[in-house]
Each structure stands twice: as C-alpha cells, then as structure tokens.
Coordinates of C-alpha atoms in Angstrom, one line a residue:
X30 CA -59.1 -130.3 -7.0
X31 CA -62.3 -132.0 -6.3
X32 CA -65.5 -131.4 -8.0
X33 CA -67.5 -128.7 -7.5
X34 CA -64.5 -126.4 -6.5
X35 CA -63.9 -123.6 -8.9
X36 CA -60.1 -122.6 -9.5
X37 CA -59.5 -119.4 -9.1
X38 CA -56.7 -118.0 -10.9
X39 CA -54.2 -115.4 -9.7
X40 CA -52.8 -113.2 -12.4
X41 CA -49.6 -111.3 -11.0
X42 CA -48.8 -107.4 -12.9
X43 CA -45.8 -107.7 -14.6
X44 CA -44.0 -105.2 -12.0
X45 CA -44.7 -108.5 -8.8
X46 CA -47.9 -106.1 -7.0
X47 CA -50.7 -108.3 -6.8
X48 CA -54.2 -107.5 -7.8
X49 CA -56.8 -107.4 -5.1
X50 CA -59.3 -109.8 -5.4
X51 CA -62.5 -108.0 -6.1
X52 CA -65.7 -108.6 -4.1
X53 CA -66.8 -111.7 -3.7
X54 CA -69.4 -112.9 -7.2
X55 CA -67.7 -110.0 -9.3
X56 CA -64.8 -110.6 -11.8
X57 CA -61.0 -109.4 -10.5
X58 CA -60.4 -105.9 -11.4
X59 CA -58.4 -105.7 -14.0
X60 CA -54.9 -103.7 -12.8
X61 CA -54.0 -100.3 -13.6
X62 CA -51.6 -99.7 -17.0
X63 CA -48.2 -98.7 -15.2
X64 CA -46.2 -96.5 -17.6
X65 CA -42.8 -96.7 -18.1
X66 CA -40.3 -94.3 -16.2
X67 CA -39.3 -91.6 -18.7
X68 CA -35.4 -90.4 -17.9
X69 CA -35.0 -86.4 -17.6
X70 CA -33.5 -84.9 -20.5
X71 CA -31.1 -81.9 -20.6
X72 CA -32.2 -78.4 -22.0
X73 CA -31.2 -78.0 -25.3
X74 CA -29.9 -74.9 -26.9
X75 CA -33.0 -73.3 -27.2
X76 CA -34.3 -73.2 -23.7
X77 CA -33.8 -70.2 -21.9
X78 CA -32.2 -69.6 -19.0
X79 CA -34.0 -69.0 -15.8
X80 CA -35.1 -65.5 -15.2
X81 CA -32.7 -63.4 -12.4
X82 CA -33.7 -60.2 -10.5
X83 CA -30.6 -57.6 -11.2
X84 CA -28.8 -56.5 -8.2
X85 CA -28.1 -52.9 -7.7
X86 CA -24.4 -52.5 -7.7
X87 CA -23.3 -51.3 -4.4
X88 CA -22.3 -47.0 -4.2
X89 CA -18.4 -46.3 -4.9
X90 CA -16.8 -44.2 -2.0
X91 CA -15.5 -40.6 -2.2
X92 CA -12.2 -40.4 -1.9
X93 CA -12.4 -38.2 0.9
X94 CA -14.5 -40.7 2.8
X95 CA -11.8 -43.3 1.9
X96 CA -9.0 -41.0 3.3
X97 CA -11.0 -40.4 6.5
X98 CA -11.3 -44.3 7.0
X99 CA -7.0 -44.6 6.3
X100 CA -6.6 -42.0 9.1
X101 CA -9.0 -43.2 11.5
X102 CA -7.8 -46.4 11.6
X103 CA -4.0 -44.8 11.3
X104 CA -4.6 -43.1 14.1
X105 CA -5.5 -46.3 16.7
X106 CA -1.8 -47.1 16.1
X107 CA 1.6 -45.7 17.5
X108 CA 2.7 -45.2 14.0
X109 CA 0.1 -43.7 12.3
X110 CA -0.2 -40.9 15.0
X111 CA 3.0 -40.0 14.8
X112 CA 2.7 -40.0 10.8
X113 CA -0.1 -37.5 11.3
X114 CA 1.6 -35.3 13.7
X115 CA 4.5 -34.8 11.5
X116 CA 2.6 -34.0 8.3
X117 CA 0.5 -31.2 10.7
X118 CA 3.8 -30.0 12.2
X119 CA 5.4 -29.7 8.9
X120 CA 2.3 -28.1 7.3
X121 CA 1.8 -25.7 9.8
X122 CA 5.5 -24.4 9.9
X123 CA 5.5 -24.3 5.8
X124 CA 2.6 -22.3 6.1
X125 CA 4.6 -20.3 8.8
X126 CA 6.9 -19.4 6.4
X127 CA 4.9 -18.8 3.4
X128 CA 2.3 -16.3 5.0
X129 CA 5.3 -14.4 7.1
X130 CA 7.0 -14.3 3.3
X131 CA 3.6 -13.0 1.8
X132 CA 3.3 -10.6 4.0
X133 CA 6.6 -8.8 4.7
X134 CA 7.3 -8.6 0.8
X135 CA 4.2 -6.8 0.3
X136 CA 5.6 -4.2 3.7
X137 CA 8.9 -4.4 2.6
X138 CA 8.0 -3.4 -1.2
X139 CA 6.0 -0.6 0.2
X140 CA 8.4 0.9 2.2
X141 CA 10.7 1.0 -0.6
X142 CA 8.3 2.9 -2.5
X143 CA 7.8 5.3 0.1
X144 CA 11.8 5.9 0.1
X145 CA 12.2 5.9 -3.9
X146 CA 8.9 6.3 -5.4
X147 CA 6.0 8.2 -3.5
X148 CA 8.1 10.7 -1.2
X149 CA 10.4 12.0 -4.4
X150 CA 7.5 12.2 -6.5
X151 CA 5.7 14.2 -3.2
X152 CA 8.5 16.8 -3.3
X153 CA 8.7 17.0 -7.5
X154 CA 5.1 18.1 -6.8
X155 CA 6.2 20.3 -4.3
X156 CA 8.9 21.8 -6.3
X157 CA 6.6 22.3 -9.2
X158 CA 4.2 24.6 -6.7
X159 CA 7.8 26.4 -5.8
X160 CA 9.0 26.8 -9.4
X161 CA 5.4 28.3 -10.7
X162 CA 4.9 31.0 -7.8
X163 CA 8.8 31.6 -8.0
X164 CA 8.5 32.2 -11.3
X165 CA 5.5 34.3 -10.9
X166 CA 7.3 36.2 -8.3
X167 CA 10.7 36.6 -10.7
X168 CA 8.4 38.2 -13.5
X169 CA 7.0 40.7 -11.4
X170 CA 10.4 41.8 -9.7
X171 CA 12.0 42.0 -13.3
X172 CA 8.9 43.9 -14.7
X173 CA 9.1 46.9 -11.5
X174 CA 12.8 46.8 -12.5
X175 CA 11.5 48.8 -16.2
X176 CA 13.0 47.9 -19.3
X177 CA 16.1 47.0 -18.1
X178 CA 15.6 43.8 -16.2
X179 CA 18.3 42.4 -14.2
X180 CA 20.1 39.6 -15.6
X181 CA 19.5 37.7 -11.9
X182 CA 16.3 38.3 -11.9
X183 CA 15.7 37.3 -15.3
X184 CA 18.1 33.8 -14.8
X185 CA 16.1 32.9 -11.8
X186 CA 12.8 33.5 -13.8
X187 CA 13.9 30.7 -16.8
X188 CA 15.4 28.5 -14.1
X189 CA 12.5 28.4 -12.3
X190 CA 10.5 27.6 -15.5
X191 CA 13.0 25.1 -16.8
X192 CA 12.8 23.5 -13.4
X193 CA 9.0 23.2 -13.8
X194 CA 8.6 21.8 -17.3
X195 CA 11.4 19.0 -15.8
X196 CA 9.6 17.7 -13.0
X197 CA 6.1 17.7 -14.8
X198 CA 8.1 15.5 -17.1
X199 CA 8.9 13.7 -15.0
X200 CA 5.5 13.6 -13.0
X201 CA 4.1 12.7 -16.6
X202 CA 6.3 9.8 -17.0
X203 CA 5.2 8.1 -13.4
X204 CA 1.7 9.0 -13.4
X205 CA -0.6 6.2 -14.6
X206 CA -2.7 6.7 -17.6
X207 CA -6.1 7.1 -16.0
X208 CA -4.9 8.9 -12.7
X209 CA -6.3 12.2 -11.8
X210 CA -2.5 13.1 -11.8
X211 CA -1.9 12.2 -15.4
X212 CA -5.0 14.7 -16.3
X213 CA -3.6 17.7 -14.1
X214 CA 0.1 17.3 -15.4
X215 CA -1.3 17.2 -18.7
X216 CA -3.6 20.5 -18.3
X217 CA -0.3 22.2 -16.3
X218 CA 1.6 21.2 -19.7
X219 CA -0.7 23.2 -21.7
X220 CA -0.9 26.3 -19.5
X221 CA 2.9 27.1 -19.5
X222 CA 3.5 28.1 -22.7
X223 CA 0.7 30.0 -22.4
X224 CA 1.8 31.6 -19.7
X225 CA 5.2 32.3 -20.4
X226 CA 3.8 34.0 -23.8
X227 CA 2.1 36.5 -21.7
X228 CA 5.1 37.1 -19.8
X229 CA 6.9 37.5 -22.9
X230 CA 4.5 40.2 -24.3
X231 CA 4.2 41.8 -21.3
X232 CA 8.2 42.4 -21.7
X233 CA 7.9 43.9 -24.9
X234 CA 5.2 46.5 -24.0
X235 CA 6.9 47.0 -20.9
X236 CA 10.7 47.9 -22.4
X237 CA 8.7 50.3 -25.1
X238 CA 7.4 51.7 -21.9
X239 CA 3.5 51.1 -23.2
X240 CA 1.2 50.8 -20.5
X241 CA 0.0 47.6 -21.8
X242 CA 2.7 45.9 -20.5
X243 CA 1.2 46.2 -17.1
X244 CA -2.0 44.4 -18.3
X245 CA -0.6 41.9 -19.9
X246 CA 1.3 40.9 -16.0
X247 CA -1.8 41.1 -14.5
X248 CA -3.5 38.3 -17.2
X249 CA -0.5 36.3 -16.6
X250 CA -0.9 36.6 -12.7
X251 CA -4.4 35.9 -12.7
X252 CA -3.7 32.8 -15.2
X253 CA -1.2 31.5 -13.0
X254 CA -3.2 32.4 -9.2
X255 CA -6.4 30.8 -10.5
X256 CA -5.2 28.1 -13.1
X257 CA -1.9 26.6 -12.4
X258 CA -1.0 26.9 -9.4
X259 CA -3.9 25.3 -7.7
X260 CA -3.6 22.4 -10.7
X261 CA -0.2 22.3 -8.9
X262 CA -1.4 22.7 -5.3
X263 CA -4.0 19.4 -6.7
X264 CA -1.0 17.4 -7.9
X265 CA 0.9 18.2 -4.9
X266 CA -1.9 16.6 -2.8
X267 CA -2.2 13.7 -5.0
X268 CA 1.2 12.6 -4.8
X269 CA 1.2 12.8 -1.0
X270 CA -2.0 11.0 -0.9
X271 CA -0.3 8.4 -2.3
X272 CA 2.5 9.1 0.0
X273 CA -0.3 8.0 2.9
X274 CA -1.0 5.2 0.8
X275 CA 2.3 3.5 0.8
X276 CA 2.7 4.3 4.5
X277 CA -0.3 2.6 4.9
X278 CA 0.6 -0.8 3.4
X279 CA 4.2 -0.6 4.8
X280 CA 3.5 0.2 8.3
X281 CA 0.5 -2.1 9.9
X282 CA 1.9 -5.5 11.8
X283 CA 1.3 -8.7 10.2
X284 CA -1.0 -10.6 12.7
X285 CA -2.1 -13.3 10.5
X286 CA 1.3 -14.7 10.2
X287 CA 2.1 -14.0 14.1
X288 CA -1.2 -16.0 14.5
X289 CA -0.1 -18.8 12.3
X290 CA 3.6 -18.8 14.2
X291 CA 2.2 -19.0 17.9
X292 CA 0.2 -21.6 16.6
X293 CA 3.0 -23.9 15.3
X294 CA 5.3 -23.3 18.0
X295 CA 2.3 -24.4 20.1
X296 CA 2.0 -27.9 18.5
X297 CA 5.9 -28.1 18.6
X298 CA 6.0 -28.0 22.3
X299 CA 2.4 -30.2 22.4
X300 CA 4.5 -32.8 19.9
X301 CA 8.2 -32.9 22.5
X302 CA 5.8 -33.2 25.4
X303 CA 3.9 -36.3 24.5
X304 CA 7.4 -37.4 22.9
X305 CA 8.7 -36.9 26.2
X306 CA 5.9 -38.8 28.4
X307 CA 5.7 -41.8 26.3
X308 CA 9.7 -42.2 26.0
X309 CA 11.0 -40.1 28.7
X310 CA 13.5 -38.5 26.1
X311 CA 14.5 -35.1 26.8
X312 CA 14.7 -33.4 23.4
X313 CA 14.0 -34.6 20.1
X314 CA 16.8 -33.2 18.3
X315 CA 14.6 -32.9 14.9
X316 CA 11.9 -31.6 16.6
X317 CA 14.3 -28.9 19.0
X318 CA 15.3 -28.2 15.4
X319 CA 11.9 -27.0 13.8
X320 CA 11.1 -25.2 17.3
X321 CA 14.7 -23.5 17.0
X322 CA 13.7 -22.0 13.4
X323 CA 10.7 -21.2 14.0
X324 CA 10.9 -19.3 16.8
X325 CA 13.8 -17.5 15.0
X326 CA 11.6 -16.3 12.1
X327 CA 9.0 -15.3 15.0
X328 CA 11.8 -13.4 16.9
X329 CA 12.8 -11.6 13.4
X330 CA 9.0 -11.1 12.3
X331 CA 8.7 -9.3 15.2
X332 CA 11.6 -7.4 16.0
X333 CA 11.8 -6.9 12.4
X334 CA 9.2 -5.4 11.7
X335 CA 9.0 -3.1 15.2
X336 CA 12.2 -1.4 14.0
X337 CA 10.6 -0.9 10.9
X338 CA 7.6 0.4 11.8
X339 CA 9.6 2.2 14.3
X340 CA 12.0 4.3 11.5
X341 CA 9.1 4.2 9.1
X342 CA 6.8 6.4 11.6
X343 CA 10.0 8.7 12.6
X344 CA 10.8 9.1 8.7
X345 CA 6.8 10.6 8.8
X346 CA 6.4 12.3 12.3
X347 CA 10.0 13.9 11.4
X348 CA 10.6 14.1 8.0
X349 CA 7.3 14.1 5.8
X350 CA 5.4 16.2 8.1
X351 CA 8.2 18.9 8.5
X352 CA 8.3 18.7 4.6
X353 CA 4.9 19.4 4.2
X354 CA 4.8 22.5 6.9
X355 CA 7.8 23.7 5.1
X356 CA 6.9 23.7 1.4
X357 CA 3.1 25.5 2.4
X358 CA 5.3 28.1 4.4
X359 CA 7.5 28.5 1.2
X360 CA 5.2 28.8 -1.2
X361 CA 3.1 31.4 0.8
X362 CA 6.4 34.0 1.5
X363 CA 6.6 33.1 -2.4
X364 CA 2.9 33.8 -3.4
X365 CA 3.1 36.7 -1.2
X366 CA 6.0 38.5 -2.6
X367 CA 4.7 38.4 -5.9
X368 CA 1.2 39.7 -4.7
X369 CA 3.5 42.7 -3.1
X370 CA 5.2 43.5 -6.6
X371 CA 1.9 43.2 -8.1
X372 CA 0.5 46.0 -6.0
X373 CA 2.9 48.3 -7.2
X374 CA 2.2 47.1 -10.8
X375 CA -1.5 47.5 -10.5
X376 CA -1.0 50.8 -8.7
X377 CA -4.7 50.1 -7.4
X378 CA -6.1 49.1 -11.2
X379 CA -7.9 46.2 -9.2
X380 CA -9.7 46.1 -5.7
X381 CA -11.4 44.2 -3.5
X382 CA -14.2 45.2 -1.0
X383 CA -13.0 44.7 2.8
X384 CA -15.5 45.2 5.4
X385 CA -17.6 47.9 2.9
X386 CA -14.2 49.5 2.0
X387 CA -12.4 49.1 -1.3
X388 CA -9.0 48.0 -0.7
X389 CA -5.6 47.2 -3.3
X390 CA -6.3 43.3 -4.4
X391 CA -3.3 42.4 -4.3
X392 CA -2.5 44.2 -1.0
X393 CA -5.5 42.6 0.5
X394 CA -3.9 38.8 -0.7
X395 CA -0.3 39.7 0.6
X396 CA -1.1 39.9 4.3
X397 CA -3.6 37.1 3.8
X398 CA -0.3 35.3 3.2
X399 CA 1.6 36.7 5.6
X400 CA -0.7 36.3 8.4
X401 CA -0.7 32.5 7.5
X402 CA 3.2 32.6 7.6
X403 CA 3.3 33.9 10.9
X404 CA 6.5 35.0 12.6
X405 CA 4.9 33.2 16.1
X406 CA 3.8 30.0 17.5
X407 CA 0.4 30.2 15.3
X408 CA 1.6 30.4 11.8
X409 CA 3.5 28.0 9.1
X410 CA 6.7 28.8 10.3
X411 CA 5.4 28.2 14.4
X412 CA 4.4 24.8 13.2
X413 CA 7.5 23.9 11.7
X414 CA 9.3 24.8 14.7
X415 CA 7.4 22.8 16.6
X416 CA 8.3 19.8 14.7
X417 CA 11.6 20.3 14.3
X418 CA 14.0 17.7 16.4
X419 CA 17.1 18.8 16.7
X420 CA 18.9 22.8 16.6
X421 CA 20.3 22.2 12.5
X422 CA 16.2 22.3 12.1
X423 CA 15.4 24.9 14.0
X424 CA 17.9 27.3 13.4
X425 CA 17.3 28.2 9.8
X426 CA 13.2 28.2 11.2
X427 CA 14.3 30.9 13.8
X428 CA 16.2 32.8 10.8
X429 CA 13.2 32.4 9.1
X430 CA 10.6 33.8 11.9
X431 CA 12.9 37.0 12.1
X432 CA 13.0 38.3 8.5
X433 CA 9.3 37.7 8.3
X434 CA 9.1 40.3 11.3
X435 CA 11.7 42.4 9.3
X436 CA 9.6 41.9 6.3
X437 CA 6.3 42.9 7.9
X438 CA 7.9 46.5 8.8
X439 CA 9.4 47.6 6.2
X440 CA 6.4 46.3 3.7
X441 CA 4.3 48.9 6.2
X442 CA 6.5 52.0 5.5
X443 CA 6.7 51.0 1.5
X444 CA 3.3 51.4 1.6
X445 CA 3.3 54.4 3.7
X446 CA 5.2 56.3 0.5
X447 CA 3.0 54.2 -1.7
X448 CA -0.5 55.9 -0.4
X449 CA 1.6 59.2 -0.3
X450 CA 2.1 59.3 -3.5
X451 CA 6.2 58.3 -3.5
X452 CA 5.5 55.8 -5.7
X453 CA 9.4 55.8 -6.5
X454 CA 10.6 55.5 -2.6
X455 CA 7.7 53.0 -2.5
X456 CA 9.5 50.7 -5.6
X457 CA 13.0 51.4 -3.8
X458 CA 11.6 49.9 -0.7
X459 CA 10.7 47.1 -2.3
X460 CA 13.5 46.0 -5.2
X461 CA 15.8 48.9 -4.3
X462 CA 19.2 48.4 -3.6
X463 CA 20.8 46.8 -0.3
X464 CA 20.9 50.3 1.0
X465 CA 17.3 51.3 0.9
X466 CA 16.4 48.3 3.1
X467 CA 13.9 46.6 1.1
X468 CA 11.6 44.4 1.4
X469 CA 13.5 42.3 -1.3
X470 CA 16.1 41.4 0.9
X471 CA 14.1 39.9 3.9
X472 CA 12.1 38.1 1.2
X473 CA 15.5 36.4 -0.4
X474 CA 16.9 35.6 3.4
X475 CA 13.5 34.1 4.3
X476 CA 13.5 31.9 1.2
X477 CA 17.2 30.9 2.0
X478 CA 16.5 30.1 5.6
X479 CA 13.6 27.8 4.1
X480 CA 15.4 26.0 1.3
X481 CA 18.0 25.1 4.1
X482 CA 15.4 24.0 6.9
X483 CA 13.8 21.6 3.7
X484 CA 17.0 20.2 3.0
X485 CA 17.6 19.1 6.5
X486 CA 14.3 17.7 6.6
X487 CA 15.0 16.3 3.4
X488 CA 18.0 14.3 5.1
X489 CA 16.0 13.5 8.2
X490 CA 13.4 11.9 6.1
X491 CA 15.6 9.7 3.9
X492 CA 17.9 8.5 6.9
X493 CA 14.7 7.6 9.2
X494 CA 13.0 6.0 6.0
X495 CA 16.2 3.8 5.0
X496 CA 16.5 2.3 8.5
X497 CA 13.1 1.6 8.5
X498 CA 13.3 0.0 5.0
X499 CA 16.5 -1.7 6.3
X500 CA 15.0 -3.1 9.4
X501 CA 12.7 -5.6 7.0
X502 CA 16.0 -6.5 4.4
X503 CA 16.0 -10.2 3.9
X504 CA 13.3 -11.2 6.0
X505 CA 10.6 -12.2 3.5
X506 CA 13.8 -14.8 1.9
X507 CA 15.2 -16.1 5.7
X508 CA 11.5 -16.3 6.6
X509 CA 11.3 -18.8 3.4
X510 CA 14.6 -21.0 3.8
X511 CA 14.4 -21.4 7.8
X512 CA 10.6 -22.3 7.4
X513 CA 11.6 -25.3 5.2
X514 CA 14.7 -26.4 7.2
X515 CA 11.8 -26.0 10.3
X516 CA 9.5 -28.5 8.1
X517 CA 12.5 -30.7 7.3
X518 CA 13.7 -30.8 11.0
X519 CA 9.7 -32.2 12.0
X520 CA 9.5 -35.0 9.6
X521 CA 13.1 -35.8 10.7
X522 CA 12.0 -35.9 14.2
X523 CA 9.0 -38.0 13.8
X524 CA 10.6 -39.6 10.8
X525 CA 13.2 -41.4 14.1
X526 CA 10.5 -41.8 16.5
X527 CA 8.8 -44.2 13.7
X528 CA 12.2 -46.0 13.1
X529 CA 11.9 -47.3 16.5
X530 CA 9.4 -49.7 15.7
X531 CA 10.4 -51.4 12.2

C-alpha cells in the first residue's frame, strides 16, 4: 500500500452476503441483525382444533320408494319380469278365490235361512193369524150351540188356542230382543189369557141361559177383531218382511268376484302369450294349470249360482207367493164365519150405518169378507188359481171356489128366516145338522180344500227352495282350495321359466 491510500476494509455478515458500500465520504452501513430460524412446534394439548361447518346428513328413503327402485330395475331384466308377473298372477287368482268365497257364503247362508229360518217362522206367523180367528170362529159356533156345546166344537176351540200359545213361543224364542216382533209377540202373550177368560165367562152365563153370556162374546170378539188379530196380522208381515230380506241377500249375482275372475283369466292368457312369443312353447303346463282352475271356479260361480237363483226365484214365484194368497184367503172364510155366528148372537144388538141405513155389524163385515174371497177370477181364491202350477194346486182351489158359491146361497136364505123372524130355522141353517144344509158345512169343506192347497204349496216351496240352496253347496270351500292350487300352478309356471336361466 503506498502512502496516501486509505485501506478500506470489507467486513463480511456472518451468513457470506456482503454489505454494500455506502456512498462515497459516508461510513459503510452497518448490516441488518439476521435472526435465527425458529423450527415450527406441534400443538400441544390445549390447542383447539380447527373449527368445521356440520354437514346435514343426507334424507333416509321410504321403504316404498326403495321397493319401487328393486322393481324398476327388476323389471329391465328377463328374470325380474317374470318374478313380477308371477306374484300378480298369483295375487290376482288368490284374490279370485277369496272374494268368490266371500261372497257365495254370505248367498249360500241366506238361502239357508230362507229354507230353515225366515219361511217357517213366515208360516208360524201365519198359523198364529189361523189359530186366533179359528178360535174366534170355534167360540161362536159352540156358544149358538146353547149350553150344551159340542165336544168337536169345543176340542177344535183349545186346539186352536194351544196351537197359538206354541208358535208365539216359539216366535218369542227367535225374535231378537229389540225387534218390533219381540214387542208384538209379547203384547199377543198378554191378550190371550185375557181373552180366553172372557170366553170362559161367556160359557158360564151362557149354560145358565143369562143373557149376559151374549155380551160377554161380543167383548171377546171385539178384543180379538181389533187387538189381536191385527197384532197377529203385524207379526205375520214382519216375519215375511224378513222373508224379502233373506231373498234379497241370497238371490243378487256376485259381480265383483266375476269382475275379479275375467280379470285373472285375462292376465293368464296375456302371461302364455308372451311365454309363447319369446320361447315359442306351446303351453306352460303350470300356467295351463292356474287357467284350468280358474276358469273352473268361474264356470261353477256362474252356473252355480244361475241354478240357484233359478230354484230360489221358483221357491218365491211358486211357493211363497201362493202361501201368502192362500193364508189371506183362509183367514178371511175364517174371520167371516165367525162374523156370521156373531150375527145371530148379536141378533142386531150392534149396527153399522150403510149408505144412511142401519144395517147388522157383523152382517155388514161378513160379506166384506166374502166379497174379498171371491168365488171368481177377482178375489183371494182367483189369485191363487192363477198361481197355481200344476192340477194337485188347483184342484183343492176349484173345490174351494165352489163351496164359497154354495156358501154365499144358503148364508142368503138363513138370513131370509133370520129377518122373518125364524130365528130357529135361521140357527139350523147355519150350525144345523147335515140335513138342514148349512152354512157350516160349505164353511168346513172350504177350509179343508184350503189347508190342502197350503200344504201343496208348502211342498212346492221347500223342494224349489232346497234345489236352489243345493245349487250353491260347496262352492264357497272348492272356490277356496282350487284358487290356491290356481296360485300354486302360476308360481310353478314362472317358477320353470326362471330356471332356465341359472
């Protein structure tokens, strides 16, 4: 170094970077402080973690919505079509079976209660109208007989009252606690005793030859005429009310289980059609199977119940309505033979007004009745003709028809002796003896004629109503069995279509 140079000296940082020389006359700038590098340290236990947003958990399915998904993607395969089509084959010919089933019990349980339960308890009614007026009628006869009753007339009076208190027993026992039924049986029940004990007194005065006697018949008539016997003619129409009923729920087709068989035979022949165009088999022997029973239990369902229907509506049109014709035309020769007896009782006591003129009551009443039994084409007996179907019905009718006539005439020339004061020609024209030609006797041969025309109807009914009943006999059960051997015969069917590809 000579003189007059001045040494500058070069101070290096400790990291090598040099230090820019400063301007020239001013001192080096001193270099910045570096620090040293401080390593990153791990959280420790207290630090908390970093702050997340929750995420709302996603919706769960239905499992509806997750069955729909299984089918629709079962269905864009081979296999799962066919699994489908066999579980709707089978359902719908289960269903088949069980509605068919449903329904026909229900028919055939009402049928059987028209044959066992709503007809008989129809004609117990009917007899109890018959056994009260015939009754009625007995009384009278016996009490124009004087004290001496006959021993006949007498025996069909307690029969015909031991008749009535059995079939309101009966009546009693079948009639549900709250019916209408149960109410009139029970007010019938109160009124017999009531009215036998006038009948009784009426005796008494009657054989001591007191005049009393006469009124006492008359109370009893009037008690029976305006109390019991239209509580019996009420009963009477209940019981065949519920005879209407029963037909009702026997005799009406069962669509909704036709509907539901044409429907599965329908997808039977859908299913062996696409069998056959996508494997150009014939038959399907599972399949031929369920078609084979099903149609079966259609064929029965429907011929079944067209036979039954068929014997159920004959057992009505031929039986019931006869029955009906015939009790009303029995009861009026009944109610009018006693008003005829009463007449001669009264011996004009009562009377009635007819067109301004006063005229015998019970007189009056009798060919009221009369003129509804009819001896022609109009009246009772006319009708009953008309609905009788074969000659063992129409014969007794036609018996019937002329000893009304009979009746009519000689009823006309017993009160001919009546107004002329014969009262005792008048009383042998009516319960005289077989010579005097009463009236008696046409009455007895019009009642017999009667009682035999109900008892064939009585036959026709029962014979029409069992082969109607019949007709539906173990349908509801084979409807059952061959609708699950139908079902089993589908899935079998489809069940070897789907072995075909394992």
């Amino acid at each position: 170094m000579t003189e007059g140079e001045v040494e500058v000296e070069v101070t290096h940082p400790p990291n090598g970077s040099a230090v820019p020389p400063g301007p020239p006359g001013l001192p080096p700038t001193a270099p910045a402080p570096v620090l040293p590098a401080v390593p990153p340290q791990a959280p420790g236990p207290s630090a908390a973690p970093p702050r997340q947003d929750p995420q709302p958990a996603a919706p769960r399915r239905t499992a509806w919505a997750e069955g729909t998904d299984r089918l629709r993607a079962a269905a864009t395969t081979e296999p799962g079509r066919l699994r489908i089509i066999g579980a709707v084959l089978a359902l719908l010919v289960v269903a088949f079976g069980a509605v068919t089933t449903w329904q026909m019990t229900d028919r055939s349980a009402a049928a059987d209660d028209v044959l066992h339960r709503s007809q008989p308890l129809s004609a117990d009614a009917a007899a109890i109208y018959r056994s009260l007026a015939d009754a009625n009628t007995a009384a009278s006869s016996g009490f124009l007989a004087g004290g001496q009753e006959p021993a006949a007339v007498r025996s069909r009076y307690e029969n015909d009252i031991a008749r009535a208190s059995e079939k309101l027993a009966t009546a009693a026992s079948n009639a549900g606690a709250d019916s209408s039924s149960a109410a009139t049986v029970g007010k019938l029940n109160k009124l017999l005793p009531q009215y036998t004990g006038l009948i009784e007194r009426a005796r008494a005065n009657n054989r001591q030859g007191l005049p009393l006697g006469g009124a006492y018949l008359r109370y009893a008539n009037d008690k029976m005429q305006t109390q019991m016997l239209p509580a019996a003619e009420k009963l009477y129409k209940a019981e065949n009310q519920r005879l209407d009923s029963d037909y009702g729920n026997a005799k009406p087709y069962p669509w909704f289980a036709i509907a539901i068989g044409l429907l599965a035979l329908a997808a039977l022949a859908w299913a062996q059609r696409r069998n056959y165009r996508r494997t150009n088999r014939v038959f399907n022997h599972g399949l031929l199977a369920a078609t084979a029973a099903t149609t079966v239990v259609m064929l029965w369902l429907v011929v079944g119940h067209t036979f039954a229907r068929s014997g159920l509506s004959d057992s009505y049109d031929n039986g019931v309505r006869s029955l009906n014709v015939l009790n009303d035309a029995r009861i009026s020769s009944l109610k009018a033979r006693g008003n005829e007896n009463l007449t001669l009782v009264s011996r004009g006591a009562e009377t009635t007004e007819v067109n301004g003129e006063a005229q015998d009551k019970f007189d009056v009443s009798y060919r009221s009745l009369m003129n509804r039994l009819g001896d022609g084409d109009k009246g009772l007996l006319g009708k009953a003709a008309a609905l009788a179907d074969d000659q063992d019905g129409k014969n007794p009718i036609a018996a019937a028809v002329k000893n009304v006539g009979v009746w009519k005439a000689r009823h006309k020339e017993a009160r001919a002796s009546d107004d002329s004061g014969e009262y005792q020609d008048a009383l042998d024209k009516v319960i005289g003896s077989k010579a005097d030609a009463p009236t008696g006797e046409c009455f007895d041969n019009v009642d017999a004629a009667l009682e035999q025309a109900l008892a064939h109807e009585q036959g026709e009914f029962k014979q029409a109503a069992e082969d109607g009943r019949g007709a539906m006999s173990g349908l509801p059960v084979g409807a059952a069995v061959l609708a699950v051997l139908g079902a089993a015969g589908a899935v079998l069917g489809i069940g070897r279509r789907l072995s075909e590809y394992r």
